[in-house]
Short mmCIF file of C-alpha atoms in Angstrom, two decimals:
data_model
loop_
_atom_site.label_atom_id
_atom_site.label_comp_id
_atom_site.label_asym_id
_atom_site.label_seq_id
_atom_site.Cartn_x
_atom_site.Cartn_y
_atom_site.Cartn_z
CA MET A 1 8.41 0.63 6.42
CA ALA A 2 7.81 1.82 3.11
CA LEU A 3 7.67 5.11 1.53
CA GLY A 4 4.08 5.99 -0.40
CA THR A 5 4.58 9.03 -2.75
CA MET A 6 0.92 8.74 -4.24
CA THR A 7 0.75 12.67 -3.58
CA TRP A 8 4.55 13.36 -5.52
CA GLY A 9 3.78 15.76 -7.86
CA GLY A 10 0.86 17.13 -6.70
CA ASP A 11 0.65 18.25 -3.21
CA THR A 12 4.07 17.35 -2.33
CA ASP A 13 6.36 19.26 -4.79
CA ALA A 14 10.04 17.78 -6.11
CA GLU A 15 11.65 19.87 -3.36
CA GLU A 16 9.51 18.09 -0.47
CA ALA A 17 9.71 14.65 -2.04
CA ALA A 18 13.57 15.23 -1.73
CA SER A 19 13.67 16.13 1.63
CA GLN A 20 11.21 13.25 2.43
CA LEU A 21 13.30 10.26 0.02
CA VAL A 22 16.85 11.79 1.95
CA ALA A 23 15.31 11.12 5.41
CA PHE A 24 13.78 7.93 4.45
CA VAL A 25 16.94 6.45 3.15
CA ASP A 26 18.54 7.89 5.73
CA ALA A 27 16.70 6.32 8.72
CA GLY A 28 17.86 2.72 7.03
CA GLY A 29 13.62 2.25 4.20
CA THR A 30 14.67 1.12 1.64
CA LEU A 31 10.89 0.10 -0.86
CA VAL A 32 8.95 3.25 -2.13
CA ASP A 33 6.28 2.56 -3.89
CA THR A 34 4.31 4.96 -6.60
CA ALA A 35 2.24 3.71 -9.13
CA ASP A 36 1.44 4.76 -13.16
CA ILE A 37 -2.07 7.02 -12.59
CA TYR A 38 -0.36 8.58 -9.28
CA GLY A 39 -0.60 12.35 -10.39
CA GLU A 40 -1.28 11.64 -14.05
CA GLY A 41 2.28 10.13 -13.76
CA GLU A 42 4.06 12.98 -12.16
CA SER A 43 4.70 11.10 -8.93
CA GLU A 44 6.89 8.64 -11.41
CA ARG A 45 8.68 11.34 -12.55
CA VAL A 46 9.80 12.79 -9.59
CA LEU A 47 10.77 9.76 -7.75
CA GLY A 48 12.81 9.25 -11.31
CA SER A 49 15.01 12.66 -11.55
CA LEU A 50 15.10 11.85 -7.40
CA LEU A 51 17.14 8.23 -8.49
CA GLY A 52 20.52 8.32 -9.34
CA ASP A 53 21.87 12.17 -8.49
CA LEU A 54 19.93 12.28 -5.03
CA VAL A 55 20.02 8.72 -3.34
CA PRO A 56 21.46 6.47 -6.06
CA ARG A 57 19.15 3.45 -8.02
CA ASP A 58 20.56 0.70 -5.87
CA ASP A 59 19.33 1.75 -2.28
CA VAL A 60 16.03 1.85 -2.69
CA VAL A 61 13.79 -1.04 -3.60
CA LEU A 62 11.82 0.23 -6.52
CA ALA A 63 7.73 -0.52 -6.79
CA THR A 64 4.92 1.31 -9.08
CA LYS A 65 1.83 -0.25 -10.53
CA ALA A 66 -0.36 -1.13 -13.87
CA VAL A 67 -3.94 -1.29 -14.54
CA ALA A 68 -5.38 1.99 -13.48
CA LYS A 69 -7.09 4.09 -16.94
CA ARG A 70 -4.35 6.48 -17.57
CA THR A 71 -5.21 7.94 -20.83
CA ASP A 72 -7.57 7.95 -24.11
CA GLY A 73 -6.69 5.07 -26.81
CA PRO A 74 -6.21 0.88 -27.20
CA PHE A 75 -4.19 0.75 -25.00
CA GLY A 76 -4.27 3.57 -22.50
CA GLY A 77 -5.33 0.84 -19.51
CA GLY A 78 -6.45 -2.20 -18.00
CA ALA A 79 -5.02 -6.13 -17.70
CA SER A 80 -5.10 -6.52 -21.22
CA ARG A 81 -1.51 -8.06 -22.17
CA GLY A 82 -1.00 -4.86 -25.33
CA ALA A 83 -2.68 -2.59 -22.37
CA LEU A 84 0.25 -3.43 -19.19
CA LEU A 85 3.47 -3.18 -22.23
CA THR A 86 2.82 -0.15 -22.77
CA ALA A 87 2.42 1.31 -19.20
CA LEU A 88 5.84 -0.75 -18.10
CA ASP A 89 7.57 1.15 -20.67
CA GLY A 90 5.86 4.37 -20.10
CA SER A 91 6.85 3.92 -16.37
CA LEU A 92 10.35 2.76 -17.33
CA LYS A 93 10.42 6.14 -19.09
CA ARG A 94 9.34 8.55 -16.42
CA LEU A 95 10.76 6.77 -13.60
CA GLY A 96 14.35 6.66 -15.15
CA THR A 97 15.45 3.26 -15.11
CA ASP A 98 16.08 0.08 -16.81
CA HIS A 99 14.43 -2.32 -14.41
CA ILE A 100 11.31 -1.77 -11.60
CA ASP A 101 12.51 -4.35 -9.66
CA LEU A 102 7.84 -4.69 -8.14
CA TRP A 103 6.00 -4.68 -10.91
CA GLN A 104 2.17 -4.73 -9.67
CA LEU A 105 -1.65 -5.09 -11.08
CA HIS A 106 -3.76 -2.44 -9.40
CA ALA A 107 -6.23 -3.90 -9.43
CA TRP A 108 -8.49 -6.86 -11.26
CA ASP A 109 -9.46 -6.81 -14.34
CA ASP A 110 -12.55 -8.01 -15.23
CA CYS A 111 -12.92 -7.57 -18.91
CA VAL A 112 -9.17 -9.09 -19.50
CA PRO A 113 -8.47 -13.23 -19.60
CA LEU A 114 -6.55 -13.46 -16.58
CA ALA A 115 -4.30 -15.72 -18.60
CA GLU A 116 -3.37 -12.90 -20.82
CA THR A 117 -2.95 -10.29 -17.99
CA LEU A 118 -0.46 -13.00 -16.16
CA SER A 119 1.64 -13.77 -19.79
CA ALA A 120 3.15 -10.59 -19.66
CA LEU A 121 3.35 -10.20 -16.09
CA GLU A 122 5.67 -13.58 -17.18
CA TYR A 123 7.41 -11.36 -20.13
CA ALA A 124 8.11 -8.40 -18.34
CA VAL A 125 10.31 -10.38 -15.47
CA THR A 126 11.84 -13.00 -18.30
CA SER A 127 12.30 -9.45 -20.42
CA GLY A 128 14.13 -7.87 -17.43
CA LYS A 129 12.31 -4.38 -17.38
CA VAL A 130 11.01 -6.09 -13.78
CA ARG A 131 12.39 -8.73 -11.19
CA TYR A 132 9.38 -9.54 -8.98
CA VAL A 133 5.61 -8.75 -9.96
CA GLY A 134 2.35 -8.65 -6.88
CA VAL A 135 -0.89 -7.23 -6.92
CA SER A 136 -2.90 -4.80 -5.28
CA ASN A 137 -6.26 -4.10 -3.84
CA TYR A 138 -7.81 -7.89 -4.82
CA ALA A 139 -9.77 -9.86 -3.19
CA GLY A 140 -9.52 -12.87 -1.12
CA TRP A 141 -10.09 -15.68 -4.11
CA GLN A 142 -9.01 -13.21 -7.11
CA LEU A 143 -5.23 -14.30 -4.85
CA ALA A 144 -5.58 -17.25 -5.06
CA THR A 145 -6.54 -17.31 -8.33
CA ALA A 146 -4.18 -15.49 -9.38
CA ALA A 147 -1.65 -16.93 -7.38
CA THR A 148 -2.22 -20.63 -8.85
CA GLY A 149 -2.55 -19.26 -12.16
CA THR A 150 0.88 -17.76 -12.37
CA SER A 151 4.33 -19.51 -13.80
CA ALA A 152 7.48 -20.20 -11.64
CA LEU A 153 9.05 -17.70 -14.18
CA ALA A 154 6.70 -14.98 -12.69
CA PRO A 155 5.05 -15.96 -9.17
CA ILE A 156 3.07 -13.05 -7.23
CA VAL A 157 5.34 -12.14 -4.23
CA SER A 158 2.87 -9.44 -2.76
CA THR A 159 -0.52 -8.01 -2.73
CA GLN A 160 -0.92 -4.02 -1.56
CA VAL A 161 -4.15 -3.85 0.32
CA GLU A 162 -5.57 -0.97 2.71
CA TYR A 163 -5.26 -2.95 6.18
CA SER A 164 -5.47 -1.12 9.52
CA LEU A 165 -7.48 -1.05 12.52
CA LEU A 166 -9.78 0.75 11.18
CA GLU A 167 -10.56 -1.30 7.96
CA ARG A 168 -9.40 -5.44 9.15
CA GLY A 169 -11.91 -7.11 5.89
CA VAL A 170 -8.81 -8.73 4.48
CA ASP A 171 -8.86 -10.50 7.99
CA ARG A 172 -11.63 -13.15 6.23
CA GLU A 173 -9.98 -13.45 2.70
CA VAL A 174 -7.17 -12.51 1.63
CA VAL A 175 -4.96 -12.80 5.34
CA PRO A 176 -5.57 -16.72 5.03
CA ALA A 177 -5.12 -16.96 0.84
CA ALA A 178 -1.50 -15.06 1.37
CA ALA A 179 -0.27 -17.03 4.00
CA HIS A 180 -1.13 -20.34 2.33
CA HIS A 181 0.55 -18.60 -1.42
CA GLY A 182 4.04 -16.99 0.55
CA ILE A 183 2.71 -13.98 -0.35
CA GLY A 184 3.66 -10.78 0.91
CA LEU A 185 1.42 -7.89 2.48
CA LEU A 186 2.30 -4.50 2.14
CA PRO A 187 -0.69 -2.59 3.71
CA TRP A 188 -1.78 1.27 2.54
CA ALA A 189 -3.83 3.62 4.39
CA PRO A 190 -2.14 1.83 7.46
CA LEU A 191 -2.44 4.55 9.38
CA GLY A 192 -6.55 4.24 8.89
CA ARG A 193 -6.67 7.39 5.89
CA GLY A 194 -5.01 9.77 9.30
CA VAL A 195 -7.78 8.81 10.89
CA LEU A 196 -6.11 6.96 13.60
CA THR A 197 -3.18 9.62 14.49
CA GLY A 198 -6.01 11.49 16.77
CA LYS A 199 -6.38 14.32 14.78
CA TYR A 200 -9.35 14.47 13.73
CA ARG A 201 -11.00 14.03 17.55
CA THR A 202 -12.38 17.40 18.10
CA GLY A 203 -13.13 18.50 14.91
CA THR A 204 -10.93 18.51 11.47
CA PRO A 205 -7.62 20.27 11.47
CA ALA A 206 -8.21 23.40 8.35
CA ASP A 207 -4.53 21.27 7.20
CA SER A 208 -5.55 18.59 7.05
CA ARG A 209 -7.10 15.79 3.82
CA GLY A 210 -9.87 15.75 5.44
CA ALA A 211 -10.60 19.52 5.57
CA ASN A 212 -9.51 19.17 1.63
CA SER A 213 -12.33 18.75 -0.47
CA ALA A 214 -10.54 16.10 -2.87
CA TYR A 215 -10.13 13.62 -0.10
CA ALA A 216 -13.03 15.11 2.76
CA GLY A 217 -14.68 11.84 1.11
CA TYR A 218 -11.91 9.35 1.65
CA VAL A 219 -11.52 10.26 5.64
CA GLU A 220 -14.96 10.76 5.84
CA HIS A 221 -14.92 6.66 5.14
CA HIS A 222 -13.77 6.41 8.48
CA ARG A 223 -14.75 8.66 10.44
CA THR A 224 -17.51 6.74 12.17
CA ASP A 225 -18.75 6.04 16.10
CA ARG A 226 -17.17 2.73 15.90
CA ALA A 227 -13.78 3.76 14.82
CA ALA A 228 -14.12 6.69 17.70
CA ARG A 229 -13.94 3.67 19.33
CA ILE A 230 -10.55 3.15 18.38
CA VAL A 231 -9.01 6.07 18.18
CA GLN A 232 -9.97 6.13 21.86
CA ALA A 233 -8.36 2.55 22.40
CA VAL A 234 -5.00 3.77 20.67
CA ALA A 235 -5.17 7.42 22.37
CA THR A 236 -4.76 6.06 26.04
CA ALA A 237 -2.35 2.83 24.53
CA ALA A 238 -0.01 5.79 23.85
CA ASP A 239 -0.29 7.39 26.72
CA GLY A 240 0.38 4.35 28.96
CA LEU A 241 3.59 4.18 26.03
CA GLY A 242 4.68 7.30 26.06
CA THR A 243 4.41 7.76 22.48
CA SER A 244 1.89 9.17 19.46
CA PRO A 245 -1.01 7.29 18.33
CA LEU A 246 0.32 6.86 14.40
CA ALA A 247 3.05 4.74 16.14
CA VAL A 248 0.84 2.68 18.42
CA ALA A 249 -1.16 2.41 14.94
CA LEU A 250 1.90 1.34 13.02
CA ALA A 251 3.14 -0.80 15.31
CA TRP A 252 0.56 -2.96 15.53
CA VAL A 253 -0.12 -3.03 11.70
CA ARG A 254 3.26 -4.27 10.75
CA ASP A 255 3.33 -6.56 14.12
CA ARG A 256 0.61 -8.46 12.04
CA PRO A 257 0.84 -12.17 10.51
CA GLY A 258 2.47 -11.76 7.05
CA VAL A 259 2.96 -8.09 6.87
CA VAL A 260 6.36 -7.31 5.03
CA ALA A 261 5.94 -3.64 5.88
CA PRO A 262 3.09 -1.09 5.94
CA VAL A 263 3.33 1.94 3.14
CA VAL A 264 3.10 5.25 4.94
CA GLY A 265 3.05 8.93 3.05
CA ALA A 266 3.47 12.39 4.27
CA ARG A 267 2.57 15.65 3.92
CA ASP A 268 6.21 16.97 4.48
CA THR A 269 9.17 15.38 6.22
CA GLY A 270 8.46 15.71 10.16
CA GLN A 271 4.94 13.96 9.49
CA LEU A 272 7.08 11.37 7.89
CA THR A 273 9.54 11.14 10.81
CA GLY A 274 6.92 10.87 13.34
CA SER A 275 5.89 7.98 11.45
CA LEU A 276 9.67 6.60 11.26
CA THR A 277 9.00 6.42 14.49
CA ALA A 278 6.83 3.38 14.40
CA GLU A 279 9.71 1.22 13.83
CA GLY A 280 11.11 1.74 17.73
CA ILE A 281 7.41 1.23 18.65
CA THR A 282 7.11 -3.11 20.71
CA LEU A 283 3.17 -3.33 21.94
CA PRO A 284 2.97 -5.16 24.95
CA PRO A 285 0.92 -8.18 24.71
CA ALA A 286 -1.31 -7.27 26.53
CA ILE A 287 -2.01 -4.27 24.14
CA ARG A 288 -1.85 -5.58 21.52
CA SER A 289 -4.67 -7.70 22.21
CA ALA A 290 -7.06 -4.97 23.63
CA LEU A 291 -5.89 -3.19 19.78
CA ASP A 292 -7.52 -7.06 19.02
CA ASP A 293 -10.49 -7.10 20.42
CA VAL A 294 -11.78 -3.30 20.18
CA SER A 295 -11.07 -2.96 16.56
CA ALA A 296 -12.39 -7.35 15.44
CA ILE A 297 -14.89 -7.48 12.99
CA GLU A 298 -17.42 -10.59 12.39
CA VAL A 299 -15.32 -14.00 11.06
CA GLY A 300 -17.67 -16.59 10.88
CA TYR A 301 -18.72 -19.71 8.44
CA PRO A 302 -17.27 -19.99 6.05
CA GLU A 303 -13.62 -18.23 6.52
CA ARG A 304 -13.45 -19.80 9.90
CA TRP A 305 -15.29 -23.56 9.79
CA PRO A 306 -15.71 -25.78 11.31
CA ARG A 307 -15.19 -24.01 14.30
#
């Protein structure tokens, strides 16, 4: 698993963030993911304040992102060379480190020539400020175009996409493109924005994201009739295995072809510990096949041609 920090510096304060980071590293976790836009930079600041004294910097694979707009002005966002390198310097300062292990483009930018964007990635790597580069939320053609446009000095090594039993759209083109180019998948929202835990089966818990006006729409996206059928199948599988729906959902996406590590975020350390228990779960072939079937999406021409 990878540890997501989108709520750090906001709903998750520094003390709780420290507790989560220690629990994650103690459990053997290494990849910690943030972004310059999370909490307008507060997530990076909180994470940076914990590295060194609480957890050795070299014990984590530090990942962050750029591109999303953060400030006004000519270099306030986007994938231009100027904006990216300005964002990189800002992330390094907030994180309190001299290098980032995995620097990711948060989104595709139609307004900037791809060659310019990729030149910034190459500079970031050759300067020593970044070890590896990746992308996030790229469509299949975008991922393939970027992968073939990069130099050998800064190849795309990962793509972070929403991927779960409730969101399998990437199976059409992103997953095959990543496999062809040797790019690892980092699924975000592997629990279907929380819906796959089963917490919304009978209503909306008062302490859940679904009850928070800022996140209600984010959760409602996956509260559909199709989702309800999938959640029921996950709950049935969990009962049969003597584990939680959360563990079943995470184990399913963790073991999908090409997946490197699902990125899990948590409200508190107890919730994170529950997610980490999925590491010990192996889904029997019959259950995996049943979950594949109930969550299947239509994939046809031209993605799977000829049949």
